[in-house]
Short mmCIF file of N, CA and C in Angstrom, two decimals:
data_model
loop_
_atom_site.label_atom_id
_atom_site.label_comp_id
_atom_site.label_asym_id
_atom_site.label_seq_id
_atom_site.Cartn_x
_atom_site.Cartn_y
_atom_site.Cartn_z
N MET A 1 -3.21 -31.75 -14.68
CA MET A 1 -4.00 -32.82 -14.10
C MET A 1 -3.67 -34.13 -14.81
N LEU A 2 -3.55 -35.19 -14.04
CA LEU A 2 -3.26 -36.50 -14.61
C LEU A 2 -4.58 -37.23 -14.86
N LYS A 3 -4.85 -37.51 -16.12
CA LYS A 3 -6.07 -38.21 -16.48
C LYS A 3 -5.73 -39.41 -17.36
N LEU A 4 -6.48 -40.45 -17.20
CA LEU A 4 -6.32 -41.62 -18.05
C LEU A 4 -7.44 -41.65 -19.07
N SER A 5 -7.12 -42.08 -20.25
CA SER A 5 -8.17 -42.28 -21.25
C SER A 5 -8.81 -43.64 -21.00
N LYS A 6 -9.89 -43.92 -21.70
CA LYS A 6 -10.56 -45.20 -21.49
C LYS A 6 -9.74 -46.38 -22.01
N HIS A 7 -8.70 -46.10 -22.79
CA HIS A 7 -7.87 -47.15 -23.35
C HIS A 7 -6.58 -47.38 -22.53
N ALA A 8 -6.34 -46.54 -21.56
CA ALA A 8 -5.11 -46.62 -20.77
C ALA A 8 -5.23 -47.71 -19.70
N ASP A 9 -4.11 -48.30 -19.37
CA ASP A 9 -4.04 -49.31 -18.33
C ASP A 9 -3.63 -48.63 -17.02
N PRO A 10 -4.50 -48.57 -16.01
CA PRO A 10 -4.16 -47.88 -14.77
C PRO A 10 -2.93 -48.45 -14.06
N SER A 11 -2.65 -49.72 -14.26
CA SER A 11 -1.48 -50.30 -13.62
C SER A 11 -0.17 -49.80 -14.22
N LEU A 12 -0.25 -49.16 -15.38
CA LEU A 12 0.95 -48.60 -16.02
C LEU A 12 0.96 -47.08 -15.99
N SER A 13 0.22 -46.49 -15.06
CA SER A 13 0.24 -45.04 -14.93
C SER A 13 1.52 -44.61 -14.23
N VAL A 14 1.89 -43.37 -14.41
CA VAL A 14 3.11 -42.84 -13.79
C VAL A 14 3.02 -42.97 -12.26
N LEU A 15 1.87 -42.65 -11.69
CA LEU A 15 1.73 -42.71 -10.24
C LEU A 15 1.83 -44.14 -9.71
N ASN A 16 1.27 -45.09 -10.41
CA ASN A 16 1.36 -46.48 -9.98
C ASN A 16 2.80 -46.99 -10.09
N ILE A 17 3.47 -46.68 -11.17
CA ILE A 17 4.86 -47.12 -11.34
C ILE A 17 5.76 -46.43 -10.32
N ALA A 18 5.48 -45.18 -10.00
CA ALA A 18 6.24 -44.48 -8.96
C ALA A 18 6.05 -45.18 -7.62
N GLY A 19 4.82 -45.59 -7.32
CA GLY A 19 4.55 -46.32 -6.08
C GLY A 19 5.27 -47.66 -6.03
N LEU A 20 5.25 -48.39 -7.13
CA LEU A 20 5.97 -49.66 -7.19
C LEU A 20 7.47 -49.46 -7.03
N THR A 21 7.98 -48.37 -7.62
CA THR A 21 9.40 -48.05 -7.50
C THR A 21 9.78 -47.82 -6.05
N ILE A 22 8.97 -47.05 -5.33
CA ILE A 22 9.23 -46.81 -3.92
C ILE A 22 9.19 -48.12 -3.14
N GLU A 23 8.21 -48.95 -3.41
CA GLU A 23 8.07 -50.24 -2.74
C GLU A 23 9.30 -51.12 -2.97
N ILE A 24 9.77 -51.18 -4.20
CA ILE A 24 10.94 -51.99 -4.53
C ILE A 24 12.20 -51.44 -3.87
N LEU A 25 12.36 -50.12 -3.90
CA LEU A 25 13.55 -49.52 -3.30
C LEU A 25 13.54 -49.59 -1.78
N GLN A 26 12.38 -49.65 -1.16
CA GLN A 26 12.32 -49.84 0.29
C GLN A 26 12.83 -51.22 0.68
N GLN A 27 12.63 -52.19 -0.18
CA GLN A 27 13.09 -53.56 0.09
C GLN A 27 14.58 -53.73 -0.21
N ASN A 28 15.09 -53.00 -1.22
CA ASN A 28 16.46 -53.23 -1.69
C ASN A 28 17.42 -52.09 -1.39
N ILE A 29 16.97 -51.00 -0.84
CA ILE A 29 17.74 -49.81 -0.46
C ILE A 29 18.38 -49.12 -1.67
N ILE A 30 19.34 -49.75 -2.34
CA ILE A 30 20.04 -49.15 -3.49
C ILE A 30 19.97 -50.13 -4.66
N MET A 31 19.60 -49.59 -5.83
CA MET A 31 19.52 -50.42 -7.04
C MET A 31 20.01 -49.63 -8.24
N THR A 32 20.59 -50.35 -9.20
CA THR A 32 20.97 -49.70 -10.46
C THR A 32 19.71 -49.52 -11.31
N HIS A 33 19.82 -48.66 -12.33
CA HIS A 33 18.70 -48.43 -13.24
C HIS A 33 18.23 -49.74 -13.87
N ASN A 34 19.17 -50.52 -14.35
CA ASN A 34 18.82 -51.77 -15.04
C ASN A 34 18.13 -52.77 -14.12
N ASP A 35 18.62 -52.89 -12.88
CA ASP A 35 18.01 -53.81 -11.94
C ASP A 35 16.60 -53.37 -11.56
N LEU A 36 16.43 -52.06 -11.36
CA LEU A 36 15.12 -51.53 -11.02
C LEU A 36 14.13 -51.74 -12.16
N LEU A 37 14.57 -51.45 -13.37
CA LEU A 37 13.71 -51.64 -14.53
C LEU A 37 13.34 -53.11 -14.70
N ALA A 38 14.30 -54.01 -14.53
CA ALA A 38 14.03 -55.44 -14.64
C ALA A 38 13.02 -55.88 -13.59
N SER A 39 13.13 -55.36 -12.39
CA SER A 39 12.19 -55.69 -11.33
C SER A 39 10.78 -55.18 -11.65
N LEU A 40 10.68 -53.99 -12.20
CA LEU A 40 9.39 -53.44 -12.59
C LEU A 40 8.78 -54.23 -13.74
N ILE A 41 9.59 -54.63 -14.70
CA ILE A 41 9.10 -55.45 -15.81
C ILE A 41 8.57 -56.78 -15.28
N HIS A 42 9.29 -57.37 -14.34
CA HIS A 42 8.86 -58.64 -13.75
C HIS A 42 7.51 -58.49 -13.04
N ARG A 43 7.30 -57.35 -12.37
CA ARG A 43 6.06 -57.15 -11.61
C ARG A 43 4.89 -56.67 -12.47
N THR A 44 5.19 -56.05 -13.63
CA THR A 44 4.11 -55.54 -14.48
C THR A 44 4.21 -56.19 -15.86
N SER A 45 4.79 -55.46 -16.82
CA SER A 45 4.97 -55.99 -18.18
C SER A 45 6.05 -55.17 -18.89
N GLU A 46 6.37 -55.57 -20.09
CA GLU A 46 7.37 -54.84 -20.90
C GLU A 46 6.93 -53.40 -21.17
N SER A 47 5.65 -53.15 -21.13
CA SER A 47 5.12 -51.81 -21.41
C SER A 47 5.54 -50.78 -20.37
N VAL A 48 6.07 -51.22 -19.24
CA VAL A 48 6.51 -50.29 -18.21
C VAL A 48 7.66 -49.41 -18.70
N LYS A 49 8.37 -49.86 -19.71
CA LYS A 49 9.49 -49.08 -20.26
C LYS A 49 9.04 -47.71 -20.76
N GLU A 50 7.78 -47.63 -21.20
CA GLU A 50 7.26 -46.37 -21.73
C GLU A 50 7.09 -45.30 -20.67
N VAL A 51 6.85 -45.68 -19.42
CA VAL A 51 6.61 -44.70 -18.36
C VAL A 51 7.69 -44.71 -17.27
N TYR A 52 8.66 -45.58 -17.39
CA TYR A 52 9.70 -45.74 -16.36
C TYR A 52 10.41 -44.43 -16.05
N TYR A 53 10.91 -43.75 -17.04
CA TYR A 53 11.68 -42.53 -16.80
C TYR A 53 10.78 -41.37 -16.35
N TYR A 54 9.52 -41.38 -16.77
CA TYR A 54 8.58 -40.37 -16.27
C TYR A 54 8.35 -40.56 -14.77
N ALA A 55 8.22 -41.81 -14.34
CA ALA A 55 8.02 -42.10 -12.93
C ALA A 55 9.26 -41.72 -12.12
N LEU A 56 10.45 -42.01 -12.65
CA LEU A 56 11.68 -41.63 -11.95
C LEU A 56 11.79 -40.11 -11.86
N SER A 57 11.46 -39.41 -12.93
CA SER A 57 11.50 -37.95 -12.92
C SER A 57 10.53 -37.38 -11.89
N PHE A 58 9.34 -37.94 -11.84
CA PHE A 58 8.34 -37.51 -10.86
C PHE A 58 8.87 -37.68 -9.44
N LEU A 59 9.41 -38.85 -9.13
CA LEU A 59 9.93 -39.11 -7.79
C LEU A 59 11.11 -38.20 -7.45
N TYR A 60 11.95 -37.92 -8.42
CA TYR A 60 13.09 -37.03 -8.20
C TYR A 60 12.61 -35.60 -7.93
N LEU A 61 11.61 -35.15 -8.68
CA LEU A 61 11.10 -33.80 -8.51
C LEU A 61 10.41 -33.59 -7.17
N VAL A 62 9.75 -34.60 -6.64
CA VAL A 62 9.09 -34.46 -5.34
C VAL A 62 10.04 -34.79 -4.17
N GLY A 63 11.30 -35.08 -4.47
CA GLY A 63 12.30 -35.28 -3.43
C GLY A 63 12.32 -36.65 -2.79
N LYS A 64 11.75 -37.65 -3.44
CA LYS A 64 11.72 -39.00 -2.87
C LYS A 64 12.84 -39.90 -3.38
N LEU A 65 13.52 -39.48 -4.43
CA LEU A 65 14.52 -40.33 -5.07
C LEU A 65 15.85 -39.61 -5.13
N GLU A 66 16.90 -40.35 -4.87
CA GLU A 66 18.25 -39.80 -4.94
C GLU A 66 19.06 -40.62 -5.94
N TYR A 67 19.77 -39.91 -6.82
CA TYR A 67 20.64 -40.56 -7.80
C TYR A 67 22.06 -40.54 -7.29
N ILE A 68 22.75 -41.67 -7.37
CA ILE A 68 24.15 -41.78 -6.94
C ILE A 68 25.00 -41.96 -8.19
N PRO A 69 25.60 -40.90 -8.71
CA PRO A 69 26.31 -40.99 -9.99
C PRO A 69 27.56 -41.89 -9.96
N GLU A 70 28.21 -42.02 -8.81
CA GLU A 70 29.43 -42.82 -8.75
C GLU A 70 29.18 -44.29 -9.11
N ILE A 71 28.03 -44.79 -8.75
CA ILE A 71 27.70 -46.20 -9.03
C ILE A 71 26.49 -46.34 -9.94
N ASP A 72 26.01 -45.21 -10.47
CA ASP A 72 24.86 -45.19 -11.37
C ASP A 72 23.68 -45.95 -10.76
N ALA A 73 23.31 -45.53 -9.56
CA ALA A 73 22.24 -46.23 -8.83
C ALA A 73 21.25 -45.23 -8.25
N LEU A 74 20.13 -45.77 -7.76
CA LEU A 74 19.07 -44.97 -7.16
C LEU A 74 18.79 -45.47 -5.75
N ARG A 75 18.34 -44.55 -4.89
CA ARG A 75 17.88 -44.93 -3.57
C ARG A 75 16.82 -43.95 -3.11
N ILE A 76 16.04 -44.39 -2.15
CA ILE A 76 14.98 -43.55 -1.57
C ILE A 76 15.66 -42.47 -0.73
N HIS A 77 15.16 -41.27 -0.84
CA HIS A 77 15.72 -40.15 -0.08
C HIS A 77 14.88 -39.89 1.13
#
């Protein structure tokens, strides 16, 4: 179960960052890791780096994210 403590920022939860990632990738179709992370930092804060890879892993596990190794990029599946 995903629970937040009283000190956690809900805008930096894995589910929220996953949602923002989907929103950004719907607008840009294909993005590199660095570009996606920079876009998330711009929309939230530097603290997003702590949950970025957890959010990507979550999206990959539920089948919403596709990794393109030839160009080291991500896109919505």
